[in-house]
């Protein structure tokens, strides 16, 4: 019938306009758009409402979503009925929303002061001969969202759009799902794909609520949008962690006597601190204490500082000493522990009688070779102990990095 109507209007526009003018004049004569469109005051207006999400943006600072939606509303206006035969077969007509009754649907949790959605209409309503009214206007809405910044910068936004009548209770205006079910009422088939946000879920839920002021029930429909941020610059957050981990691991491969050993450690700490400052400069202030990556960065900086201090102690431990290494430590380093750590312990043995006689022989400069060798042995023993401690620290750091770093940066 709609195609027939358009076909007739295309080939006889003057006749179509005359029919509609006469229809509008007859229907709107004495029409009161301030009263509900029912012949019996006790009857209920049944409103079917749905929402088509077209496009949206979310401000990460104010957590406000600006959305473009198609509000789909359908109801029956008993004062807009006619017999098609009396208007040359006209079965549908278009009415300006300012000419007919409109439900006072309001976005309860709107961000701006003007909450009445139907007051923003700019498209005509389609009315059939049985009084069925359909209007699908594009509307821009502003509303607050709750942002979960635990996985920042992959934020998860949860937005609730609650629609309902501002004045009519459920006995006067019954709000139900457009299309008969929640799945049909919440539609994202026409959504413009965004490079920044991805809609994970869009659902609708009908609610009947009683307020303290009034005994009647009030109907509403809440549309829930769950969106995840698609962040493409996450490599900036993971590169400092990876670089500092590699530098710290390389420091354990450098001999304890080398001055570059501590340089590698402090450079790794500096890289991580710079990465931490860069992350905080990009992160919203309310995410500093909730984002897991921020907590990981802080813990990782502390971890690097701890192992850097351990490396300082290892370097100090390798300095020459006059006291011999305790027997228990010598036994450990010359035994299984030394072999597992791949330590070279040629001085960890008891001298034979022939060796002692040779070492007791006077040196050509007047000293005793035995004292010289023992001093060298003491220095070497402490150096071996420092090397063992260094390798144990390296293994511990490698284990911690292997367990903690990949799960924390794989999202990047």
XYZ file of C-alpha atoms in Angstrom:
412
model
C 0.000 0.000 0.000
C 2.895 2.336 0.735
C 4.391 1.676 -2.714
C 1.013 2.288 -4.303
C 0.778 5.553 -2.420
C 4.196 6.659 -3.669
C 3.377 5.472 -7.187
C 0.167 7.495 -7.286
C 1.932 10.564 -5.909
C 4.676 10.289 -8.528
C 2.294 10.322 -11.491
C -0.373 12.577 -9.992
C 1.302 14.836 -7.424
C -1.444 17.422 -7.460
C -4.095 14.831 -6.663
C -1.944 13.323 -3.902
C -1.382 16.710 -2.286
C -5.075 17.532 -2.451
C -5.975 14.241 -0.787
C -3.466 14.808 2.007
C -4.530 18.410 2.510
C -8.128 17.349 2.869
C -7.142 14.479 5.190
C -5.034 16.722 7.415
C -7.732 19.371 7.526
C -10.322 16.814 8.588
C -8.164 15.011 11.171
C -6.585 18.068 12.750
C -9.798 20.049 13.021
C -10.360 20.269 16.762
C -7.330 18.045 17.440
C -5.699 18.692 20.830
C -2.070 17.588 20.925
C -1.881 18.221 24.676
C -4.147 15.279 25.602
C -3.517 11.584 25.204
C -4.839 10.186 21.897
C -7.494 7.879 23.385
C -11.277 8.080 23.065
C -11.737 6.702 26.573
C -9.763 8.428 29.310
C -9.292 5.140 31.174
C -7.558 3.517 28.195
C -3.788 3.138 28.065
C -1.531 4.337 25.266
C 0.831 1.512 24.365
C 4.191 2.850 23.246
C 6.769 0.573 21.635
C 10.240 2.055 21.856
C 13.613 1.044 20.488
C 16.995 2.562 19.844
C 19.296 2.249 16.861
C 22.872 3.209 17.689
C 24.490 4.950 14.712
C 27.653 6.621 15.997
C 29.218 7.720 19.272
C 32.276 9.250 20.880
C 33.427 9.149 24.512
C 35.400 11.923 26.161
C 37.991 10.155 28.368
C 38.321 13.209 30.608
C 34.670 13.908 31.440
C 33.443 10.329 30.728
C 30.586 11.777 28.657
C 29.285 9.883 25.628
C 27.997 11.863 22.663
C 25.828 9.498 20.642
C 23.810 9.705 17.452
C 20.800 7.391 17.671
C 17.615 6.639 15.808
C 14.758 6.694 18.292
C 12.115 4.235 17.121
C 8.682 4.885 18.583
C 5.311 3.415 17.638
C 1.847 3.918 19.142
C -1.806 4.230 18.134
C -3.514 7.625 17.912
C -7.255 6.998 17.963
C -7.943 10.511 16.644
C -5.888 9.942 13.482
C -7.994 7.207 11.901
C -9.761 7.434 8.566
C -11.390 5.358 5.884
C -9.070 5.075 2.867
C -12.064 4.883 0.522
C -13.092 8.403 1.553
C -9.685 9.766 0.518
C -9.225 7.969 -2.802
C -7.430 4.978 -1.286
C -4.971 6.993 0.805
C -3.618 4.661 3.496
C -0.592 6.576 4.806
C 0.243 10.180 5.448
C 3.019 12.230 6.978
C 2.466 14.587 9.881
C 4.705 17.187 11.432
C 5.466 16.086 15.027
C 4.438 19.548 16.223
C 0.904 18.938 14.929
C 0.091 15.705 16.748
C 0.433 14.247 20.238
C 3.908 13.054 21.162
C 4.838 10.980 24.231
C 6.937 12.958 26.696
C 9.797 10.478 26.604
C 12.799 11.724 28.513
C 16.372 10.553 28.873
C 16.532 10.370 32.659
C 20.321 10.350 32.916
C 21.013 12.876 30.170
C 24.048 15.105 30.537
C 22.400 18.278 29.240
C 19.447 20.100 30.772
C 17.036 19.293 27.933
C 16.065 15.696 28.636
C 12.906 15.473 26.513
C 13.878 13.400 23.496
C 10.690 14.070 21.543
C 11.309 17.821 21.774
C 14.365 17.371 19.529
C 12.486 15.747 16.643
C 13.131 17.011 13.137
C 11.521 14.250 11.043
C 7.884 13.661 10.185
C 5.734 10.940 11.682
C 4.237 8.268 9.432
C 0.561 7.640 10.221
C -1.557 4.868 8.695
C -5.317 4.779 8.288
C -5.763 2.717 11.479
C -4.103 5.378 13.608
C -0.722 3.693 13.891
C 2.013 6.282 14.341
C 5.655 5.510 13.543
C 8.473 7.963 14.005
C 12.194 7.251 13.624
C 14.039 10.528 14.203
C 17.826 10.936 14.428
C 18.679 12.392 17.828
C 21.953 13.436 19.430
C 22.253 12.505 23.096
C 24.762 13.294 25.833
C 25.058 11.098 28.880
C 27.594 9.960 31.442
C 29.350 6.603 31.316
C 31.294 4.562 33.832
C 34.807 3.837 32.598
C 36.698 0.867 33.982
C 40.363 1.821 33.666
C 41.780 -1.389 35.131
C 43.158 -2.383 31.726
C 44.048 1.143 30.603
C 44.543 2.127 27.807
C 42.048 -0.587 26.842
C 39.285 1.119 28.816
C 35.840 -0.458 29.106
C 32.933 1.996 29.059
C 29.547 1.026 30.495
C 26.820 3.446 29.460
C 23.168 3.349 30.505
C 20.479 5.304 28.661
C 17.261 5.247 30.643
C 14.141 6.394 28.768
C 10.698 6.865 30.202
C 7.748 9.212 30.451
C 8.330 12.265 32.598
C 4.683 12.653 33.677
C 2.579 9.663 32.569
C 2.398 6.617 34.802
C 2.070 3.086 33.498
C -1.741 3.220 33.518
C -1.665 6.087 31.030
C 1.445 5.225 29.012
C 2.727 1.671 28.822
C 6.286 1.567 27.488
C 7.369 -1.719 25.909
C 10.000 -3.049 23.494
C 9.962 -1.975 19.868
C 9.629 -5.130 17.803
C 8.227 -7.077 20.736
C 11.517 -8.132 22.377
C 14.688 -6.680 23.850
C 16.918 -7.913 21.024
C 14.894 -6.038 18.414
C 14.689 -2.888 20.545
C 18.486 -2.498 20.811
C 19.907 -2.370 17.286
C 23.476 -1.763 16.110
C 23.081 -2.991 12.529
C 23.618 0.552 11.201
C 26.475 1.409 13.559
C 29.383 3.265 11.980
C 32.538 1.355 12.857
C 34.987 3.372 14.934
C 38.759 2.988 15.011
C 38.854 4.009 18.674
C 35.906 2.202 20.282
C 34.314 -1.185 19.696
C 30.808 -1.998 20.900
C 30.978 -5.279 22.795
C 27.341 -5.413 23.893
C 24.125 -3.449 23.392
C 21.036 -4.602 25.278
C 17.696 -3.288 26.489
C 15.898 -3.864 29.779
C 12.356 -2.850 30.665
C 11.686 -1.681 34.214
C 8.528 -1.026 36.218
C 9.295 1.202 39.181
C 7.302 2.670 42.053
C 8.251 6.028 43.551
C 7.528 7.298 47.056
C 5.543 10.222 45.704
C 2.999 8.238 43.742
C 1.168 4.924 44.107
C 1.203 4.251 40.349
C 3.951 2.390 38.551
C 6.177 4.137 36.028
C 7.579 2.300 33.029
C 11.011 2.802 31.511
C 13.460 1.110 29.171
C 17.189 1.178 29.855
C 19.611 0.631 26.984
C 23.030 -0.593 28.111
C 26.091 -0.070 25.926
C 29.410 -1.757 26.666
C 32.293 -0.439 24.575
C 35.999 -1.244 24.613
C 38.694 1.159 23.529
C 40.953 0.057 20.677
C 44.297 1.597 21.623
C 46.955 1.351 18.906
C 49.835 3.092 20.736
C 50.336 0.544 23.482
C 53.861 -0.269 22.232
C 55.009 2.955 23.884
C 54.138 1.382 27.227
C 55.746 -2.014 26.676
C 59.033 -0.960 25.036
C 60.554 0.591 28.222
C 59.765 -2.561 30.205
C 61.347 -4.830 27.596
C 64.438 -2.646 27.119
C 65.108 -2.248 30.833
C 64.645 -5.996 31.388
C 67.172 -6.808 28.656
C 69.703 -4.301 30.010
C 69.373 -5.627 33.539
C 69.825 -9.208 32.323
C 72.906 -8.152 30.343
C 74.363 -6.584 33.482
C 74.443 -10.011 35.132
C 76.602 -11.308 32.261
C 79.230 -8.615 32.782
C 82.088 -9.544 35.179
C 81.748 -8.086 38.638
C 85.065 -6.224 38.266
C 83.853 -4.335 35.165
C 82.716 -0.708 35.718
C 80.043 -1.097 33.012
C 78.125 -3.526 35.194
C 76.476 -0.887 37.384
C 76.081 1.438 34.389
C 73.740 -1.070 32.745
C 71.733 -1.315 35.962
C 71.221 2.422 36.394
C 70.380 2.901 32.705
C 67.661 0.247 32.987
C 66.206 2.072 36.009
C 66.314 5.396 34.136
C 64.509 3.957 31.098
C 61.720 2.560 33.259
C 61.302 5.816 35.192
C 61.050 7.784 31.927
C 58.468 5.291 30.665
C 56.542 5.720 33.917
C 56.461 9.521 33.533
C 55.375 9.194 29.893
C 52.548 6.856 30.891
C 51.302 9.160 33.660
C 51.303 12.101 31.244
C 48.917 10.214 28.934
C 46.788 8.614 31.607
C 43.683 10.293 33.075
C 44.231 11.323 36.670
C 41.542 8.992 38.015
C 43.319 5.992 36.469
C 46.612 6.448 38.340
C 45.530 4.234 41.219
C 43.373 1.766 39.295
C 45.200 0.900 36.054
C 47.060 -2.388 36.370
C 49.832 -1.218 34.032
C 50.514 1.753 36.347
C 50.804 -0.536 39.367
C 53.061 -2.875 37.411
C 55.326 0.000 36.367
C 55.742 1.164 39.963
C 56.480 -2.368 41.198
C 58.913 -2.917 38.324
C 60.827 0.269 39.159
C 61.128 -0.911 42.769
C 62.277 -4.332 41.535
C 64.993 -2.769 39.373
C 66.167 -0.623 42.276
C 66.366 -3.665 44.559
C 68.450 -5.658 42.079
C 70.617 -2.618 41.360
C 71.389 -2.328 45.077
C 72.143 -6.054 45.149
C 74.577 -5.539 42.281
C 76.261 -2.756 44.252
C 76.688 -5.180 47.165
C 78.067 -7.812 44.778
C 80.647 -5.355 43.468
C 81.647 -4.433 47.030
C 81.856 -8.121 47.907
C 84.384 -8.719 45.126
C 86.870 -6.200 46.567
C 90.177 -7.664 47.939
C 90.003 -8.733 51.577
C 92.569 -9.826 54.125
C 90.285 -12.335 55.814
C 89.818 -15.769 54.284
C 86.479 -17.037 53.061
C 84.578 -19.027 55.731
C 84.918 -22.778 55.360
C 81.170 -23.330 54.924
C 81.080 -20.934 51.978
C 84.209 -22.501 50.503
C 82.582 -25.912 50.801
C 79.443 -24.698 49.026
C 81.333 -23.010 46.205
C 83.661 -25.969 45.684
C 80.823 -28.468 45.834
C 77.512 -28.945 44.057
C 76.538 -25.276 44.210
C 79.722 -24.230 42.466
C 79.247 -26.827 39.739
C 75.615 -25.782 39.197
C 76.685 -22.151 38.915
C 79.555 -23.134 36.583
C 82.177 -21.598 38.887
C 85.891 -22.136 38.279
C 87.359 -23.078 41.716
C 90.959 -24.204 41.127
C 92.211 -22.684 44.398
C 89.726 -24.553 46.572
C 91.952 -27.466 47.574
C 94.481 -28.381 50.239
C 98.146 -28.076 49.366
C 100.331 -31.207 49.364
C 103.555 -31.466 51.381
C 105.672 -30.869 48.261
C 103.606 -27.742 47.462
C 104.022 -26.442 51.001
C 107.813 -26.978 50.891
C 107.997 -25.125 47.581
C 105.805 -22.303 48.855
C 107.892 -22.011 52.066
C 111.037 -21.420 50.015
C 112.267 -17.792 50.205
C 111.380 -15.582 47.283
C 114.181 -14.022 45.318
C 113.145 -10.597 46.622
C 113.245 -11.780 50.219
C 109.530 -12.483 50.728
C 107.762 -15.757 50.889
C 105.832 -16.972 47.851
C 103.378 -18.784 50.091
C 102.060 -15.540 51.567
C 101.672 -14.034 48.109
C 99.749 -17.008 46.794
C 97.516 -17.073 49.867
C 96.693 -13.380 49.447
C 95.831 -13.972 45.813
C 93.770 -16.984 46.827
C 91.790 -14.971 49.372
C 91.021 -12.312 46.767
C 90.016 -14.943 44.243
C 87.777 -16.716 46.772
C 85.848 -13.529 47.540
C 85.591 -12.815 43.822
C 84.134 -16.296 43.328
C 81.625 -15.650 46.099
C 80.648 -12.372 44.423
C 80.305 -14.164 41.100
C 78.098 -16.819 42.685
C 75.885 -14.161 44.276
C 75.744 -12.314 40.949
C 74.609 -15.416 39.085
C 71.999 -16.217 41.724
C 70.636 -12.666 41.425
C 70.580 -13.024 37.651
C 68.644 -16.280 37.833
C 66.182 -14.764 40.314
C 65.640 -11.694 38.111
C 65.212 -13.863 35.017
C 62.602 -15.972 36.805
C 60.680 -12.903 38.020
C 60.744 -11.286 34.569
C 59.671 -14.488 32.814
C 56.697 -14.876 35.145
C 55.512 -11.270 35.515
C 56.446 -9.276 32.416
C 54.785 -11.236 29.557
C 51.284 -11.308 31.124
C 51.534 -7.592 31.902
C 52.528 -6.414 28.414
C 51.042 -9.021 26.058
C 47.958 -6.789 25.623
C 50.284 -4.365 23.807
